[in-house]
Short mmCIF file of C-alpha atoms in Angstrom, two decimals:
data_model
loop_
_atom_site.label_atom_id
_atom_site.label_comp_id
_atom_site.label_asym_id
_atom_site.label_seq_id
_atom_site.Cartn_x
_atom_site.Cartn_y
_atom_site.Cartn_z
CA MET J 1 121.96 34.79 135.02
CA ARG J 2 119.24 37.03 133.73
CA ARG J 3 118.72 40.61 134.89
CA GLU J 4 116.34 41.25 137.75
CA ALA J 5 112.78 41.43 136.42
CA GLY J 6 110.65 44.54 136.81
CA LYS J 7 107.14 44.73 138.10
CA VAL J 8 103.72 45.22 136.57
CA TYR J 9 100.79 47.16 137.98
CA LEU J 10 97.49 46.25 136.35
CA ILE J 11 95.45 49.37 137.04
CA GLY J 12 91.76 50.19 136.67
CA ALA J 13 91.31 53.89 135.86
CA GLY J 14 87.58 53.98 136.58
CA PRO J 15 84.56 54.81 134.41
CA GLY J 16 85.77 57.97 132.66
CA ASP J 17 86.08 60.98 134.96
CA PRO J 18 89.85 61.20 135.67
CA GLU J 19 89.08 62.17 139.27
CA LEU J 20 87.61 58.69 139.81
CA VAL J 21 91.05 57.02 139.95
CA THR J 22 92.13 55.73 143.36
CA LEU J 23 95.02 56.89 145.51
CA LYS J 24 96.57 53.43 144.99
CA ALA J 25 96.46 53.94 141.21
CA VAL J 26 98.08 57.36 141.60
CA ARG J 27 100.88 55.84 143.69
CA ALA J 28 101.46 53.01 141.20
CA LEU J 29 101.58 55.48 138.30
CA GLY J 30 104.19 57.47 140.19
CA HIS J 31 106.49 54.42 140.21
CA ALA J 32 106.04 53.66 136.53
CA ASP J 33 108.87 53.72 133.97
CA VAL J 34 106.39 53.02 131.20
CA VAL J 35 102.59 53.32 130.95
CA LEU J 36 100.59 51.17 128.53
CA ILE J 37 97.27 52.97 128.26
CA ASP J 38 93.99 51.91 126.63
CA ASP J 39 92.28 54.16 124.10
CA LEU J 40 89.24 54.90 126.23
CA VAL J 41 91.19 56.15 129.25
CA ASP J 42 91.37 59.93 129.66
CA ARG J 43 94.98 61.09 129.15
CA ALA J 44 94.56 63.36 132.18
CA VAL J 45 95.55 60.41 134.39
CA LEU J 46 99.07 60.58 132.92
CA VAL J 47 99.76 63.61 135.10
CA HIS J 48 100.34 61.05 137.87
CA ALA J 49 103.12 59.33 135.88
CA PRO J 50 105.49 62.24 135.28
CA ARG J 51 108.62 60.16 134.57
CA ALA J 52 107.02 57.43 132.44
CA ARG J 53 107.20 56.77 128.72
CA VAL J 54 103.63 56.40 127.38
CA VAL J 55 102.64 53.64 124.96
CA PRO J 56 99.04 53.81 123.68
CA VAL J 57 97.62 50.31 123.15
CA GLY J 58 94.30 51.09 121.53
CA LYS J 59 91.47 48.63 122.05
CA ARG J 60 87.93 49.46 121.09
CA GLY J 61 85.12 47.22 119.94
CA GLY J 62 84.86 46.89 116.17
CA CYS J 63 87.71 49.27 115.30
CA LYS J 64 91.39 48.82 114.56
CA SER J 65 93.12 47.84 117.74
CA THR J 66 96.26 46.33 119.23
CA PRO J 67 95.91 42.54 119.50
CA GLN J 68 95.72 41.22 123.06
CA ARG J 69 98.62 38.78 122.55
CA PHE J 70 100.87 41.60 121.34
CA ILE J 71 100.06 43.63 124.45
CA GLU J 72 100.84 40.68 126.71
CA LYS J 73 104.18 40.05 124.98
CA LEU J 74 105.09 43.73 125.21
CA ILE J 75 104.37 43.85 128.95
CA VAL J 76 106.50 40.73 129.53
CA ARG J 77 109.38 42.12 127.44
CA LEU J 78 109.37 45.46 129.27
CA ALA J 79 109.23 43.81 132.69
CA ARG J 80 112.11 41.48 131.77
CA ARG J 81 114.19 44.57 131.02
CA GLY J 82 113.65 45.59 134.63
CA GLN J 83 111.04 48.25 133.92
CA VAL J 84 108.15 49.12 136.22
CA VAL J 85 105.14 48.84 133.92
CA ALA J 86 101.75 50.45 134.60
CA ARG J 87 99.09 48.82 132.46
CA VAL J 88 96.11 51.21 132.60
CA LYS J 89 92.63 50.07 131.60
CA GLY J 90 89.25 51.76 131.75
CA GLY J 91 86.93 50.69 134.56
CA ASP J 92 88.20 47.68 136.51
CA PRO J 93 90.82 45.34 134.99
CA PHE J 94 88.78 42.25 135.88
CA VAL J 95 85.30 43.36 134.76
CA PHE J 96 85.27 42.78 131.00
CA GLY J 97 88.80 44.19 130.96
CA ARG J 98 90.71 41.03 130.00
CA GLY J 99 92.95 41.61 133.01
CA GLY J 100 92.70 37.91 133.85
CA GLU J 101 94.44 37.05 130.60
CA GLU J 102 97.27 39.46 131.32
CA VAL J 103 97.67 38.11 134.86
CA LEU J 104 97.95 34.57 133.47
CA ALA J 105 100.55 35.64 130.89
CA LEU J 106 102.61 37.36 133.59
CA ALA J 107 102.33 34.40 135.96
CA ALA J 108 103.51 32.09 133.18
CA ALA J 109 106.51 34.37 132.66
CA GLY J 110 107.24 34.52 136.39
CA ILE J 111 106.74 38.28 136.57
CA GLU J 112 105.42 40.03 139.65
CA CYS J 113 102.03 41.68 139.15
CA SER J 114 99.83 43.77 141.43
CA VAL J 115 96.21 44.39 140.56
CA VAL J 116 94.81 47.83 141.43
CA PRO J 117 91.01 47.64 141.21
CA GLY J 118 89.03 50.49 139.67
CA ILE J 119 85.41 51.63 139.61
CA THR J 120 83.73 49.63 136.89
CA ALA J 121 81.48 51.56 134.52
CA GLY J 122 78.49 49.41 135.51
CA VAL J 123 78.59 50.87 139.01
CA GLY J 124 80.07 54.34 138.47
CA VAL J 125 78.10 55.44 135.42
CA PRO J 126 74.60 54.66 136.75
CA ALA J 127 75.60 56.12 140.15
CA ALA J 128 76.69 59.42 138.67
CA PHE J 129 73.46 59.39 136.63
CA GLY J 130 71.41 59.00 139.80
CA ILE J 131 70.50 55.34 139.33
CA PRO J 132 70.98 53.22 142.50
CA VAL J 133 71.42 49.86 140.74
CA THR J 134 70.43 47.78 143.80
CA HIS J 135 67.79 50.04 145.38
CA ARG J 136 66.01 48.19 148.19
CA ASP J 137 62.56 46.78 147.40
CA ILE J 138 62.85 47.31 143.64
CA ALA J 139 66.02 45.36 142.68
CA ARG J 140 67.27 42.00 143.92
CA GLY J 141 70.80 42.89 142.94
CA VAL J 142 72.64 43.79 139.75
CA THR J 143 74.06 41.76 136.87
CA PHE J 144 76.80 42.90 134.47
CA VAL J 145 76.90 41.11 131.10
CA THR J 146 78.20 41.65 127.59
CA ALA J 147 76.02 41.04 124.57
CA HIS J 148 78.22 38.31 123.12
CA ALA J 149 80.89 35.93 124.38
CA ARG J 150 83.85 34.71 122.33
CA ASP J 151 81.78 31.71 121.16
CA GLY J 152 79.35 34.12 119.48
CA ALA J 153 76.36 33.08 121.57
CA GLY J 154 74.44 35.64 123.60
CA PRO J 155 73.57 35.28 127.28
CA ASP J 156 70.40 33.49 128.42
CA TRP J 157 68.25 36.64 128.46
CA ALA J 158 65.22 34.77 129.79
CA ALA J 159 67.20 33.51 132.81
CA LEU J 160 68.62 37.01 133.36
CA ALA J 161 65.10 38.49 133.25
CA ARG J 162 63.94 35.96 135.87
CA THR J 163 66.66 36.91 138.37
CA GLY J 164 64.93 40.20 139.24
CA THR J 165 68.30 41.95 139.18
CA THR J 166 69.03 45.23 137.44
CA LEU J 167 70.79 44.40 134.15
CA VAL J 168 73.78 46.46 133.05
CA ILE J 169 74.96 45.55 129.56
CA TYR J 170 78.50 46.50 128.53
CA MET J 171 79.49 46.90 124.87
CA GLY J 172 75.92 46.29 123.76
CA MET J 173 75.24 49.08 121.26
CA GLN J 174 75.99 46.97 118.18
CA HIS J 175 73.38 44.47 119.35
CA ILE J 176 70.82 46.75 120.99
CA ASN J 177 67.96 45.68 118.68
CA ALA J 178 68.52 41.98 119.41
CA ILE J 179 68.95 42.60 123.15
CA ALA J 180 65.74 44.63 123.39
CA ALA J 181 63.85 42.01 121.36
CA ALA J 182 65.09 39.14 123.54
CA LEU J 183 64.27 40.94 126.78
CA SER J 184 60.85 41.97 125.45
CA ALA J 185 60.18 38.31 124.59
CA ALA J 186 61.16 37.48 128.19
CA GLY J 187 58.42 39.79 129.48
CA LEU J 188 60.42 42.98 130.08
CA ALA J 189 59.07 45.15 127.19
CA ALA J 190 57.63 47.73 129.59
CA MET J 191 60.65 47.75 131.95
CA PRO J 192 62.47 51.13 132.16
CA ALA J 193 65.75 51.25 130.24
CA ALA J 194 68.54 53.80 129.82
CA VAL J 195 71.42 54.16 127.40
CA ILE J 196 74.29 56.24 128.78
CA GLU J 197 77.12 57.10 126.37
CA ARG J 198 80.50 58.18 127.82
CA GLY J 199 79.08 58.32 131.33
CA THR J 200 80.80 60.46 134.01
CA THR J 201 82.66 62.45 131.33
CA VAL J 202 81.89 65.94 130.03
CA ASP J 203 80.67 64.28 126.81
CA GLU J 204 77.98 62.21 128.57
CA ARG J 205 74.76 61.75 126.57
CA SER J 206 71.77 59.56 127.40
CA VAL J 207 68.20 58.50 126.74
CA VAL J 208 65.62 56.89 129.02
CA ASP J 209 62.73 54.83 127.63
CA CYS J 210 61.29 51.32 128.11
CA VAL J 211 62.94 48.13 126.85
CA GLY J 212 60.51 47.98 123.91
CA GLY J 213 61.41 51.51 122.79
CA ILE J 214 65.04 51.89 123.86
CA ALA J 215 66.69 50.79 120.58
CA GLU J 216 64.71 53.34 118.54
CA ALA J 217 65.21 56.05 121.19
CA ALA J 218 68.97 55.50 121.20
CA ARG J 219 69.05 55.55 117.38
CA ALA J 220 66.99 58.75 117.26
CA ALA J 221 69.36 60.39 119.75
CA GLY J 222 72.37 59.27 117.73
CA LEU J 223 73.94 57.39 120.64
CA GLY J 224 76.75 54.93 119.96
CA SER J 225 79.70 53.17 121.62
CA PRO J 226 81.07 53.36 124.22
CA ALA J 227 77.81 53.17 126.12
CA LEU J 228 76.07 51.19 128.84
CA ILE J 229 72.52 49.87 128.63
CA VAL J 230 70.79 49.79 132.05
CA ILE J 231 67.52 47.89 132.50
CA GLY J 232 65.38 47.79 135.62
CA GLU J 233 62.82 49.63 137.75
CA VAL J 234 65.73 51.56 139.31
CA VAL J 235 66.07 53.55 136.07
CA ARG J 236 62.94 55.48 137.16
CA MET J 237 64.99 56.97 139.99
CA ALA J 238 67.39 58.82 137.70
CA ARG J 239 65.16 61.86 137.70
CA SER J 240 64.67 62.24 141.46
CA SER J 241 68.40 62.08 141.85
CA GLU J 242 68.96 64.63 139.08
CA ARG J 243 66.63 66.96 140.98
CA ALA J 244 68.93 66.56 143.94
CA GLN J 245 71.94 67.64 141.87
CA PRO J 246 71.17 71.16 140.58
CA LEU J 247 74.92 71.86 140.56
CA ARG J 248 75.37 69.71 137.47
CA ARG J 249 73.13 71.99 135.45
CA GLN J 250 74.14 75.29 137.02
CA ALA J 251 77.88 74.64 136.74
CA MET D 1 63.61 83.37 155.03
CA ARG D 2 65.61 80.32 155.92
CA ARG D 3 69.40 80.20 155.88
CA GLU D 4 71.15 79.01 152.77
CA ALA D 5 71.26 75.21 152.75
CA GLY D 6 74.52 73.30 152.78
CA LYS D 7 75.51 70.48 150.53
CA VAL D 8 75.81 66.74 150.88
CA TYR D 9 78.41 64.45 149.33
CA LEU D 10 77.37 60.81 149.33
CA ILE D 11 80.74 59.06 149.13
CA GLY D 12 81.77 55.48 148.50
CA ALA D 13 85.01 54.70 150.35
CA GLY D 14 85.74 51.46 148.52
CA PRO D 15 86.13 47.86 149.69
CA GLY D 16 88.37 48.31 152.74
CA ASP D 17 91.91 49.35 151.88
CA PRO D 18 91.95 53.12 152.60
CA GLU D 19 94.14 53.65 149.53
CA LEU D 20 91.23 52.54 147.36
CA VAL D 21 89.34 55.83 147.80
CA THR D 22 89.17 58.08 144.74
CA LEU D 23 90.65 61.53 144.23
CA LYS D 24 87.08 62.84 144.01
CA ALA D 25 86.30 61.39 147.44
CA VAL D 26 89.46 62.99 148.84
CA ARG D 27 88.45 66.38 147.42
CA ALA D 28 84.89 66.09 148.80
CA LEU D 29 86.22 65.12 152.24
CA GLY D 30 88.46 68.19 152.16
CA HIS D 31 85.35 70.41 151.86
CA ALA D 32 83.46 68.71 154.66
CA ASP D 33 82.35 70.46 157.85
CA VAL D 34 81.03 67.18 159.20
CA VAL D 35 81.64 63.54 158.25
CA LEU D 36 79.02 60.85 158.92
CA ILE D 37 80.98 57.61 158.67
CA ASP D 38 79.79 53.99 158.64
CA ASP D 39 81.22 51.44 161.07
CA LEU D 40 82.96 49.36 158.43
CA VAL D 41 84.93 52.22 156.88
CA ASP D 42 88.59 52.46 157.92
CA ARG D 43 89.11 55.63 159.99
CA ALA D 44 92.30 56.25 157.99
CA VAL D 45 90.17 58.01 155.35
CA LEU D 46 89.46 60.79 157.88
CA VAL D 47 92.96 62.16 157.27
CA HIS D 48 91.43 63.72 154.15
CA ALA D 49 88.85 65.64 156.24
CA PRO D 50 91.12 67.59 158.58
CA ARG D 51 88.61 70.31 159.52
CA ALA D 52 85.53 68.12 159.89
CA ARG D 53 83.63 66.98 162.93
CA VAL D 54 83.22 63.19 162.81
CA VAL D 55 79.93 61.45 163.62
CA PRO D 56 80.03 57.63 163.57
CA VAL D 57 76.74 56.19 162.32
CA GLY D 58 77.26 52.49 162.89
CA LYS D 59 75.43 50.07 160.65
CA ARG D 60 76.27 46.40 160.56
CA GLY D 61 74.06 43.43 159.85
CA GLY D 62 72.57 41.85 162.95
CA CYS D 63 74.22 44.16 165.49
CA LYS D 64 73.16 47.36 167.21
CA SER D 65 73.10 50.11 164.66
CA THR D 66 71.85 53.60 163.90
CA PRO D 67 68.41 53.46 162.22
CA GLN D 68 68.39 54.56 158.57
CA ARG D 69 65.63 57.16 159.15
CA PHE D 70 67.64 58.75 161.94
CA ILE D 71 70.66 59.07 159.67
CA GLU D 72 68.58 60.65 156.92
CA LYS D 73 67.04 63.17 159.34
CA LEU D 74 70.47 64.02 160.74
CA ILE D 75 71.91 64.69 157.27
CA VAL D 76 68.96 66.94 156.38
CA ARG D 77 69.24 68.85 159.67
CA LEU D 78 73.00 69.43 159.25
CA ALA D 79 72.63 70.53 155.63
CA ARG D 80 69.82 72.95 156.57
CA ARG D 81 72.22 74.56 159.04
CA GLY D 82 74.46 75.33 156.05
CA GLN D 83 76.99 72.58 156.73
CA VAL D 84 78.87 70.67 154.05
CA VAL D 85 78.17 67.05 154.94
CA ALA D 86 80.26 64.09 153.77
CA ARG D 87 78.30 60.87 154.17
CA VAL D 88 80.90 58.10 153.88
CA LYS D 89 79.88 54.50 153.19
CA GLY D 90 81.86 51.35 152.51
CA GLY D 91 82.05 50.20 148.88
CA ASP D 92 79.75 52.14 146.56
CA PRO D 93 76.78 54.10 147.95
CA PHE D 94 74.38 52.56 145.41
CA VAL D 95 75.43 48.88 145.60
CA PHE D 96 73.62 47.55 148.68
CA GLY D 97 74.56 50.82 150.39
CA ARG D 98 71.06 52.32 150.77
CA GLY D 99 72.38 55.47 149.10
CA GLY D 100 69.23 55.61 146.98
CA GLU D 101 67.15 56.09 150.09
CA GLU D 102 69.35 58.96 151.27
CA VAL D 103 69.23 60.60 147.84
CA LEU D 104 65.41 60.45 147.89
CA ALA D 105 65.28 61.93 151.40
CA LEU D 106 67.57 64.79 150.35
CA ALA D 107 65.63 65.42 147.13
CA ALA D 108 62.41 65.59 149.15
CA ALA D 109 64.05 68.16 151.42
CA GLY D 110 65.38 70.18 148.46
CA ILE D 111 69.00 69.69 149.47
CA GLU D 112 71.80 69.50 146.94
CA CYS D 113 73.53 66.13 146.82
CA SER D 114 76.49 64.84 144.80
CA VAL D 115 77.17 61.13 144.56
CA VAL D 116 80.84 60.06 144.55
CA PRO D 117 81.00 56.42 143.39
CA GLY D 118 83.35 53.97 145.07
CA ILE D 119 84.77 50.54 144.31
CA THR D 120 82.17 48.05 145.43
CA ALA D 121 83.43 45.06 147.41
CA GLY D 122 82.08 42.65 144.80
CA VAL D 123 84.61 43.96 142.28
CA GLY D 124 87.51 45.09 144.45
CA VAL D 125 87.74 42.16 146.85
CA PRO D 126 87.83 39.35 144.25
CA ALA D 127 90.22 41.47 142.11
CA ALA D 128 92.70 41.91 144.94
CA PHE D 129 92.33 38.16 145.63
CA GLY D 130 93.26 37.38 142.03
CA ILE D 131 89.77 36.43 140.84
CA PRO D 132 88.79 38.04 137.51
CA VAL D 133 85.01 37.90 138.00
CA THR D 134 84.20 38.08 134.27
CA HIS D 135 87.11 36.12 132.79
CA ARG D 136 86.54 35.47 129.08
CA ASP D 137 85.33 31.99 128.14
CA ILE D 138 84.52 30.94 131.69
CA ALA D 139 82.05 33.60 132.91
CA ARG D 140 79.16 35.27 131.07
CA GLY D 141 79.31 38.21 133.43
CA VAL D 142 78.87 38.80 137.14
CA THR D 143 75.85 39.15 139.44
CA PHE D 144 75.82 40.84 142.84
CA VAL D 145 73.02 39.79 145.19
CA THR D 146 72.18 39.75 148.87
CA ALA D 147 70.83 36.66 150.56
CA HIS D 148 67.55 38.25 151.62
CA ALA D 149 65.48 41.24 150.58
CA ARG D 150 63.30 43.30 152.93
CA ASP D 151 60.32 41.02 152.19
CA GLY D 152 62.29 38.12 153.69
CA ALA D 153 62.33 36.07 150.49
CA GLY D 154 65.63 34.94 148.99
CA PRO D 155 66.62 35.43 145.35
CA ASP D 156 65.65 32.90 142.67
CA TRP D 157 68.85 30.84 143.03
CA ALA D 158 67.86 28.50 140.18
CA ALA D 159 67.50 31.45 137.77
CA LEU D 160 70.80 32.90 139.00
CA ALA D 161 72.54 29.56 138.43
CA ARG D 162 71.16 29.43 134.86
CA THR D 163 72.62 32.84 133.93
CA GLY D 164 76.16 31.46 133.75
CA THR D 165 77.42 34.57 135.54
CA THR D 166 79.83 34.58 138.47
CA LEU D 167 77.76 35.08 141.63
CA VAL D 168 78.98 37.46 144.33
CA ILE D 169 76.85 37.33 147.45
CA TYR D 170 77.00 40.27 149.87
CA MET D 171 76.06 39.92 153.54
CA GLY D 172 75.49 36.19 153.10
CA MET D 173 77.35 34.61 156.02
CA GLN D 174 74.27 34.28 158.23
CA HIS D 175 72.58 32.28 155.46
CA ILE D 176 75.54 30.42 153.96
CA ASN D 177 74.07 26.96 154.64
CA ALA D 178 70.79 27.79 152.89
CA ILE D 179 72.58 29.51 149.99
CA ALA D 180 74.90 26.56 149.40
CA ALA D 181 71.99 24.13 149.63
CA ALA D 182 69.90 26.11 147.12
CA LEU D 183 72.76 26.45 144.65
CA SER D 184 73.64 22.76 145.03
CA ALA D 185 70.00 21.89 144.28
CA ALA D 186 70.32 24.09 141.16
CA GLY D 187 73.22 21.94 139.93
CA LEU D 188 76.18 23.97 141.21
CA ALA D 189 77.38 21.65 144.04
CA ALA D 190 80.77 21.12 142.36
CA MET D 191 81.25 24.77 141.33
CA PRO D 192 84.28 26.47 142.95
CA ALA D 193 83.41 28.87 145.77
CA ALA D 194 85.34 31.27 147.96
CA VAL D 195 84.57 33.10 151.16
CA ILE D 196 86.67 36.25 151.66
CA GLU D 197 86.36 38.02 155.01
CA ARG D 198 87.49 41.68 155.27
CA GLY D 199 88.95 41.57 151.76
CA THR D 200 91.67 44.09 150.76
CA THR D 201 92.43 44.85 154.43
CA VAL D 202 95.34 43.61 156.53
CA ASP D 203 92.86 41.36 158.35
CA GLU D 204 91.79 39.51 155.18
CA ARG D 205 91.03 35.80 155.68
CA SER D 206 89.58 33.34 153.19
CA VAL D 207 88.76 29.79 152.19
CA VAL D 208 88.30 28.21 148.77
CA ASP D 209 86.21 25.03 148.28
CA CYS D 210 83.25 23.94 146.15
CA VAL D 211 79.65 25.10 146.68
CA GLY D 212 78.81 21.79 148.37
CA GLY D 213 81.63 22.18 150.89
CA ILE D 214 81.95 25.94 151.33
CA ALA D 215 79.65 26.33 154.35
CA GLU D 216 81.56 23.72 156.38
CA ALA D 217 84.93 25.07 155.19
CA ALA D 218 84.00 28.61 156.25
CA ARG D 219 82.76 27.36 159.61
CA ALA D 220 85.94 25.30 160.16
CA ALA D 221 88.05 28.37 159.36
CA GLY D 222 85.99 30.48 161.74
CA LEU D 223 85.05 33.02 159.07
CA GLY D 224 82.23 35.46 159.73
CA SER D 225 80.81 38.82 158.67
CA PRO D 226 81.73 41.03 156.91
CA ALA D 227 82.54 38.64 154.09
CA LEU D 228 81.76 38.03 150.43
CA ILE D 229 80.83 34.65 148.96
CA VAL D 230 82.10 34.24 145.37
CA ILE D 231 80.83 31.38 143.21
CA GLY D 232 82.02 30.46 139.73
CA GLU D 233 84.73 28.79 137.66
CA VAL D 234 86.74 32.02 137.94
CA VAL D 235 87.48 31.17 141.58
CA ARG D 236 89.98 28.60 140.25
CA MET D 237 92.11 31.49 139.01
CA ALA D 238 92.80 32.88 142.46
CA ARG D 239 95.89 30.76 142.79
CA SER D 240 97.59 31.64 139.50
CA SER D 241 97.16 35.26 140.39
CA GLU D 242 98.52 34.73 143.88
CA ARG D 243 101.60 33.19 142.28
CA ALA D 244 101.96 36.40 140.31
CA GLN D 245 101.94 38.46 143.50
CA PRO D 246 104.85 37.24 145.68
CA LEU D 247 105.08 40.76 147.14
CA ARG D 248 101.97 40.17 149.22
CA ARG D 249 103.65 37.34 151.11
CA GLN D 250 107.15 38.79 151.26
CA ALA D 251 106.05 42.21 152.51
#
């Protein structure tokens, strides 16, 4: 007979600001014996896991990082020892967070897993920046994509342009020239575009331009990863919203 | 000289489960003199606003509701009296929440407004149901749309189908036959589809079928608004995740 298995919480920590975690995440962290935390998550959230051992499992595009398979094996091993494991990811675990892969690995191992959703960057970052991604009359909806899938191919930018939805591109900075060129070719060269680096954090930096100029504007401003690229008429609204938030500048 | 103006917090309360509000929302509610709360938000969140007067401002598709302009005027009037106003919406204020319109009205009136993002239903409901909306290899990304815009026209379903993204349709139950027909005509008749009513709440109900059968399946199950329609290969994963969450059935 094997020992009773532990439990895993797969937790989304939100877009950056540590105050944007949910009460459910706070409760799950309070139960944790061990926290596996991604690089991009603010360590301030660990205040909610006072009795947990902390294991950083760095993952960031292009840099040295912990392989996904290793992380999955580690979670399974810890849970089999009877530990309560909090696996903390930036944003939402299921929006470009590879949470689905971890859920499958846990299911295959017969380990109980609860998913705690978080605010994905594609919603929270534009919102805090004053961009209503689905503003009535000027956006049909919103689409979240990454620049490249595992097969190396990019999305169908022409089809995306035709949807009339606001486009929010995650992990796109390495490919911003190609993205802007493809969307310009699809007729969106004059469409407003924003790059927001480390949105909702104290280190937030950004530029606003049109699709045709956004790559050069981001380069000139020295912006890099992690950042979101937001494309759509709704980007024009950033300023009116900023006017409504004098506190951010006075504070 | 007019009195010093108050302040408005535009707060997203998340997809349904009252534990899915953020710490920032809790803090803002604690400052509130008055809370304007949408019909679909669980009253349990009001525990965080112990000293506030509560004004329900019902808004639900198709039913009797408070006109948007009236709500905007009420917020401005309360803020001008020096009140701290918490305007609480389901999901995220800027994802089909008309928060952009309220921000513009407040900016025009010169009133300070802070936006507190929330977990939008399109992320939180599939996640809690075990559907990773952007699972690697089987989804290019995710698109959130509504069935109809103010001009009465529907989205370009053929373009949406071509994007290869998971489609999450908000407020679509009144048009589910037309949506399923349009997506079937665009080649998605066999694509897995789910309808999730009141997701993340204790009243959650759902059906899973293919696009061609989802309208009849939802009708047979008696599902209605508020509900999300989720379309994509990722819907197949709901079950493996459910297997990983025995707690939900044992509890």
